[in-house]
């Protein structure tokens, strides 16, 4: 059950509509671990028109970073030429323009979801900057999720986001659930919603 997320869903829907009209956007979805970023995006994906191309990748907290991890996750669903460039480890100078050209030539809206970009390697951060600075020319929506408490002022991601055009970037932060929402999630066990809200601080993962 997704509660108290209508505002964030409305924002995502409006940005997807703008992208469908030819003005692509970047949206940064922030919040603490367990706050429901993935659940939000699953509901958003369910509501996106079927003609849109939904591509979902993510970054991992690996000891040995996987360069361009989100692109490898979605490679099989990309243009064969771009997929081949990814598979053969093409340089960003070749790969990034090829990806942009494919996004320009498509006749449907592309929704790119990159999760957990606080764990992104430098190549992925470069890709986010490259796409983000050109996104308004594309029928594309780039959705990025980040744990706000893991991407402070000194994090490389902060500089990347700061370099994106202000007219191309929207930030939305998921807040903890209210006591009323926590009460609605509780099973009929006679428990105290106020105590559960206090113990969990309204974090949906801990409430569940």
mmCIF file of C-alpha atoms in Angstrom:
data_model
loop_
_atom_site.group_PDB
_atom_site.id
_atom_site.type_symbol
_atom_site.label_atom_id
_atom_site.label_comp_id
_atom_site.label_asym_id
_atom_site.label_seq_id
_atom_site.Cartn_x
_atom_site.Cartn_y
_atom_site.Cartn_z
ATOM 1 C CA UNK A 1 0.000 0.000 0.000
ATOM 2 C CA UNK A 2 1.463 3.343 -1.107
ATOM 3 C CA UNK A 3 0.434 6.175 1.207
ATOM 4 C CA UNK A 4 1.092 9.922 1.209
ATOM 5 C CA UNK A 5 2.921 9.859 -2.105
ATOM 6 C CA UNK A 6 0.331 11.542 -4.332
ATOM 7 C CA UNK A 7 2.426 14.703 -4.623
ATOM 8 C CA UNK A 8 5.526 12.846 -5.802
ATOM 9 C CA UNK A 9 3.469 10.738 -8.218
ATOM 10 C CA UNK A 10 1.884 13.892 -9.589
ATOM 11 C CA UNK A 11 5.296 15.453 -10.118
ATOM 12 C CA UNK A 12 6.572 12.395 -11.962
ATOM 13 C CA UNK A 13 3.458 12.234 -14.099
ATOM 14 C CA UNK A 14 3.689 15.904 -15.058
ATOM 15 C CA UNK A 15 7.377 15.559 -15.982
ATOM 16 C CA UNK A 16 6.639 12.470 -18.054
ATOM 17 C CA UNK A 17 3.989 14.460 -19.929
ATOM 18 C CA UNK A 18 6.516 17.244 -20.604
ATOM 19 C CA UNK A 19 9.006 14.689 -21.866
ATOM 20 C CA UNK A 20 6.336 13.211 -24.129
ATOM 21 C CA UNK A 21 5.865 16.699 -25.555
ATOM 22 C CA UNK A 22 9.527 16.888 -26.505
ATOM 23 C CA UNK A 23 10.970 18.662 -23.477
ATOM 24 C CA UNK A 24 12.920 16.072 -21.543
ATOM 25 C CA UNK A 25 13.581 16.396 -17.832
ATOM 26 C CA UNK A 26 15.701 15.054 -14.988
ATOM 27 C CA UNK A 27 14.056 14.324 -11.647
ATOM 28 C CA UNK A 28 16.017 13.561 -8.497
ATOM 29 C CA UNK A 29 14.027 11.508 -5.986
ATOM 30 C CA UNK A 30 15.634 11.721 -2.563
ATOM 31 C CA UNK A 31 14.992 10.306 0.873
ATOM 32 C CA UNK A 32 16.473 8.102 3.558
ATOM 33 C CA UNK A 33 16.919 4.346 3.146
ATOM 34 C CA UNK A 34 13.584 2.539 3.417
ATOM 35 C CA UNK A 35 11.493 5.637 2.744
ATOM 36 C CA UNK A 36 9.872 4.034 -0.321
ATOM 37 C CA UNK A 37 11.677 5.379 -3.390
ATOM 38 C CA UNK A 38 11.503 2.074 -5.258
ATOM 39 C CA UNK A 39 7.863 1.546 -4.297
ATOM 40 C CA UNK A 40 7.084 5.009 -5.617
ATOM 41 C CA UNK A 41 8.748 4.274 -8.941
ATOM 42 C CA UNK A 42 6.995 0.934 -9.299
ATOM 43 C CA UNK A 43 3.659 2.710 -8.960
ATOM 44 C CA UNK A 44 4.818 5.404 -11.378
ATOM 45 C CA UNK A 45 5.876 2.730 -13.890
ATOM 46 C CA UNK A 46 2.424 1.156 -13.583
ATOM 47 C CA UNK A 47 0.820 4.490 -14.510
ATOM 48 C CA UNK A 48 3.119 5.435 -17.396
ATOM 49 C CA UNK A 49 1.431 4.989 -20.803
ATOM 50 C CA UNK A 50 2.256 1.637 -22.371
ATOM 51 C CA UNK A 51 3.769 3.254 -25.443
ATOM 52 C CA UNK A 52 6.581 4.707 -23.345
ATOM 53 C CA UNK A 53 9.880 2.830 -23.208
ATOM 54 C CA UNK A 54 10.686 2.134 -19.557
ATOM 55 C CA UNK A 55 14.331 1.264 -18.818
ATOM 56 C CA UNK A 56 15.393 0.436 -15.273
ATOM 57 C CA UNK A 57 18.988 0.198 -14.025
ATOM 58 C CA UNK A 58 20.859 0.787 -10.825
ATOM 59 C CA UNK A 59 24.146 1.314 -9.056
ATOM 60 C CA UNK A 60 25.601 -1.087 -6.516
ATOM 61 C CA UNK A 61 27.778 -0.679 -3.423
ATOM 62 C CA UNK A 62 30.497 -2.943 -4.823
ATOM 63 C CA UNK A 63 34.083 -3.027 -3.575
ATOM 64 C CA UNK A 64 35.092 -3.069 -7.252
ATOM 65 C CA UNK A 65 32.866 -0.503 -8.988
ATOM 66 C CA UNK A 66 31.113 -1.632 -12.170
ATOM 67 C CA UNK A 67 31.576 1.222 -14.665
ATOM 68 C CA UNK A 68 28.280 2.359 -16.168
ATOM 69 C CA UNK A 69 26.316 -0.212 -14.197
ATOM 70 C CA UNK A 70 22.877 1.233 -15.068
ATOM 71 C CA UNK A 71 23.677 1.075 -18.789
ATOM 72 C CA UNK A 72 24.725 -2.564 -18.523
ATOM 73 C CA UNK A 73 21.423 -3.305 -16.782
ATOM 74 C CA UNK A 74 19.401 -1.889 -19.695
ATOM 75 C CA UNK A 75 21.744 -2.787 -22.575
ATOM 76 C CA UNK A 76 19.555 -5.633 -23.855
ATOM 77 C CA UNK A 77 16.664 -3.185 -24.347
ATOM 78 C CA UNK A 78 18.700 -0.550 -26.181
ATOM 79 C CA UNK A 79 19.507 -0.102 -29.847
ATOM 80 C CA UNK A 80 21.822 -2.971 -30.987
ATOM 81 C CA UNK A 81 24.592 -0.541 -31.941
ATOM 82 C CA UNK A 82 24.557 1.073 -28.499
ATOM 83 C CA UNK A 83 24.343 -2.342 -26.824
ATOM 84 C CA UNK A 84 27.398 -3.434 -28.797
ATOM 85 C CA UNK A 85 29.321 -0.344 -27.721
ATOM 86 C CA UNK A 86 28.456 -1.077 -24.086
ATOM 87 C CA UNK A 87 29.456 -4.736 -24.374
ATOM 88 C CA UNK A 88 32.836 -3.849 -25.866
ATOM 89 C CA UNK A 89 33.619 -1.143 -23.337
ATOM 90 C CA UNK A 90 33.532 1.750 -25.795
ATOM 91 C CA UNK A 91 34.936 5.058 -24.636
ATOM 92 C CA UNK A 92 32.381 7.603 -23.377
ATOM 93 C CA UNK A 93 33.319 9.859 -26.303
ATOM 94 C CA UNK A 94 31.792 7.213 -28.604
ATOM 95 C CA UNK A 95 29.121 5.707 -26.364
ATOM 96 C CA UNK A 96 27.425 8.810 -24.973
ATOM 97 C CA UNK A 97 26.738 10.522 -28.353
ATOM 98 C CA UNK A 98 25.466 7.218 -29.753
ATOM 99 C CA UNK A 99 22.985 6.931 -26.876
ATOM 100 C CA UNK A 100 21.845 10.529 -27.378
ATOM 101 C CA UNK A 101 21.302 9.910 -31.105
ATOM 102 C CA UNK A 102 19.142 6.870 -30.379
ATOM 103 C CA UNK A 103 17.047 8.854 -27.907
ATOM 104 C CA UNK A 104 16.655 11.644 -30.461
ATOM 105 C CA UNK A 105 15.510 9.287 -33.187
ATOM 106 C CA UNK A 106 12.931 7.344 -31.198
ATOM 107 C CA UNK A 107 9.255 8.138 -31.735
ATOM 108 C CA UNK A 108 8.210 7.243 -28.196
ATOM 109 C CA UNK A 109 9.063 8.643 -24.802
ATOM 110 C CA UNK A 110 11.941 6.958 -22.994
ATOM 111 C CA UNK A 111 11.915 6.784 -19.202
ATOM 112 C CA UNK A 112 15.376 6.010 -17.794
ATOM 113 C CA UNK A 113 15.434 5.072 -14.117
ATOM 114 C CA UNK A 114 18.837 4.973 -12.411
ATOM 115 C CA UNK A 115 18.511 3.876 -8.796
ATOM 116 C CA UNK A 116 20.930 4.476 -5.900
ATOM 117 C CA UNK A 117 23.159 6.964 -7.668
ATOM 118 C CA UNK A 118 24.905 7.758 -4.397
ATOM 119 C CA UNK A 119 26.833 4.571 -5.292
ATOM 120 C CA UNK A 120 27.484 5.631 -8.900
ATOM 121 C CA UNK A 121 30.986 5.273 -10.305
ATOM 122 C CA UNK A 122 32.632 8.213 -12.046
ATOM 123 C CA UNK A 123 31.645 7.017 -15.527
ATOM 124 C CA UNK A 124 27.982 6.857 -14.518
ATOM 125 C CA UNK A 125 28.206 10.334 -13.007
ATOM 126 C CA UNK A 126 29.677 11.565 -16.295
ATOM 127 C CA UNK A 127 26.773 9.936 -18.145
ATOM 128 C CA UNK A 128 24.236 11.639 -15.867
ATOM 129 C CA UNK A 129 25.876 15.006 -16.510
ATOM 130 C CA UNK A 130 26.090 14.388 -20.272
ATOM 131 C CA UNK A 131 22.456 13.301 -20.548
ATOM 132 C CA UNK A 132 21.197 15.904 -18.117
ATOM 133 C CA UNK A 133 22.737 18.807 -20.010
ATOM 134 C CA UNK A 134 21.011 17.670 -23.229
ATOM 135 C CA UNK A 135 17.801 16.199 -21.852
ATOM 136 C CA UNK A 136 15.559 19.120 -22.830
ATOM 137 C CA UNK A 137 16.154 18.258 -26.502
ATOM 138 C CA UNK A 138 14.915 14.700 -26.045
ATOM 139 C CA UNK A 139 11.641 12.882 -25.487
ATOM 140 C CA UNK A 140 13.111 11.377 -22.352
ATOM 141 C CA UNK A 141 12.711 11.458 -18.602
ATOM 142 C CA UNK A 142 15.759 10.604 -16.488
ATOM 143 C CA UNK A 143 14.720 9.561 -12.983
ATOM 144 C CA UNK A 144 17.486 9.334 -10.378
ATOM 145 C CA UNK A 145 17.085 8.027 -6.847
ATOM 146 C CA UNK A 146 19.464 8.880 -4.038
ATOM 147 C CA UNK A 147 19.735 8.296 -0.335
ATOM 148 C CA UNK A 148 19.870 11.859 0.875
ATOM 149 C CA UNK A 149 21.905 10.969 3.954
ATOM 150 C CA UNK A 150 24.641 9.403 1.807
ATOM 151 C CA UNK A 151 25.172 12.265 -0.661
ATOM 152 C CA UNK A 152 26.407 15.229 1.341
ATOM 153 C CA UNK A 153 28.052 18.436 0.077
ATOM 154 C CA UNK A 154 31.395 16.701 -0.552
ATOM 155 C CA UNK A 155 29.907 13.828 -2.561
ATOM 156 C CA UNK A 156 30.818 13.914 -6.301
ATOM 157 C CA UNK A 157 27.133 13.617 -7.122
ATOM 158 C CA UNK A 158 26.471 17.025 -5.588
ATOM 159 C CA UNK A 159 28.723 18.723 -8.136
ATOM 160 C CA UNK A 160 27.151 16.766 -11.013
ATOM 161 C CA UNK A 161 23.616 17.758 -10.038
ATOM 162 C CA UNK A 162 24.750 21.329 -9.553
ATOM 163 C CA UNK A 163 26.001 21.440 -13.145
ATOM 164 C CA UNK A 164 22.617 20.509 -14.646
ATOM 165 C CA UNK A 165 20.485 23.288 -16.153
ATOM 166 C CA UNK A 166 17.936 24.551 -13.637
ATOM 167 C CA UNK A 167 15.137 24.324 -16.225
ATOM 168 C CA UNK A 168 15.870 20.626 -16.718
ATOM 169 C CA UNK A 169 16.027 19.519 -13.081
ATOM 170 C CA UNK A 170 13.306 18.838 -10.528
ATOM 171 C CA UNK A 171 13.956 17.583 -7.007
ATOM 172 C CA UNK A 172 11.421 15.723 -4.921
ATOM 173 C CA UNK A 173 12.060 14.373 -1.436
ATOM 174 C CA UNK A 174 10.000 11.638 0.191
ATOM 175 C CA UNK A 175 9.083 12.435 3.777
ATOM 176 C CA UNK A 176 8.334 9.963 6.598
ATOM 177 C CA UNK A 177 4.762 8.806 7.003
ATOM 178 C CA UNK A 178 2.397 10.570 9.363
ATOM 179 C CA UNK A 179 0.972 8.841 12.415
ATOM 180 C CA UNK A 180 -2.355 8.485 10.589
ATOM 181 C CA UNK A 181 -0.670 6.672 7.696
ATOM 182 C CA UNK A 182 1.177 4.389 10.108
ATOM 183 C CA UNK A 183 -2.118 3.564 11.786
ATOM 184 C CA UNK A 184 -3.646 2.563 8.454
ATOM 185 C CA UNK A 185 -0.748 0.167 7.811
ATOM 186 C CA UNK A 186 -1.058 -1.579 11.184
ATOM 187 C CA UNK A 187 -2.749 -4.954 11.343
ATOM 188 C CA UNK A 188 -5.787 -5.250 13.576
ATOM 189 C CA UNK A 189 -3.777 -6.305 16.618
ATOM 190 C CA UNK A 190 -4.749 -3.521 18.957
ATOM 191 C CA UNK A 191 -1.277 -1.989 18.816
ATOM 192 C CA UNK A 192 -0.618 1.661 19.474
ATOM 193 C CA UNK A 193 -0.034 3.655 16.278
ATOM 194 C CA UNK A 194 1.575 6.501 18.173
ATOM 195 C CA UNK A 195 4.190 4.214 19.693
ATOM 196 C CA UNK A 196 4.922 2.558 16.352
ATOM 197 C CA UNK A 197 5.258 5.937 14.671
ATOM 198 C CA UNK A 198 7.650 7.095 17.379
ATOM 199 C CA UNK A 199 9.776 3.941 17.233
ATOM 200 C CA UNK A 200 10.012 3.883 13.424
ATOM 201 C CA UNK A 201 10.047 7.656 12.855
ATOM 202 C CA UNK A 202 7.478 7.021 10.117
ATOM 203 C CA UNK A 203 9.894 5.078 7.882
ATOM 204 C CA UNK A 204 7.706 2.723 5.765
ATOM 205 C CA UNK A 205 10.320 -0.062 5.755
ATOM 206 C CA UNK A 206 10.544 -0.163 9.532
ATOM 207 C CA UNK A 207 6.794 0.220 9.928
ATOM 208 C CA UNK A 208 6.270 -2.803 7.701
#
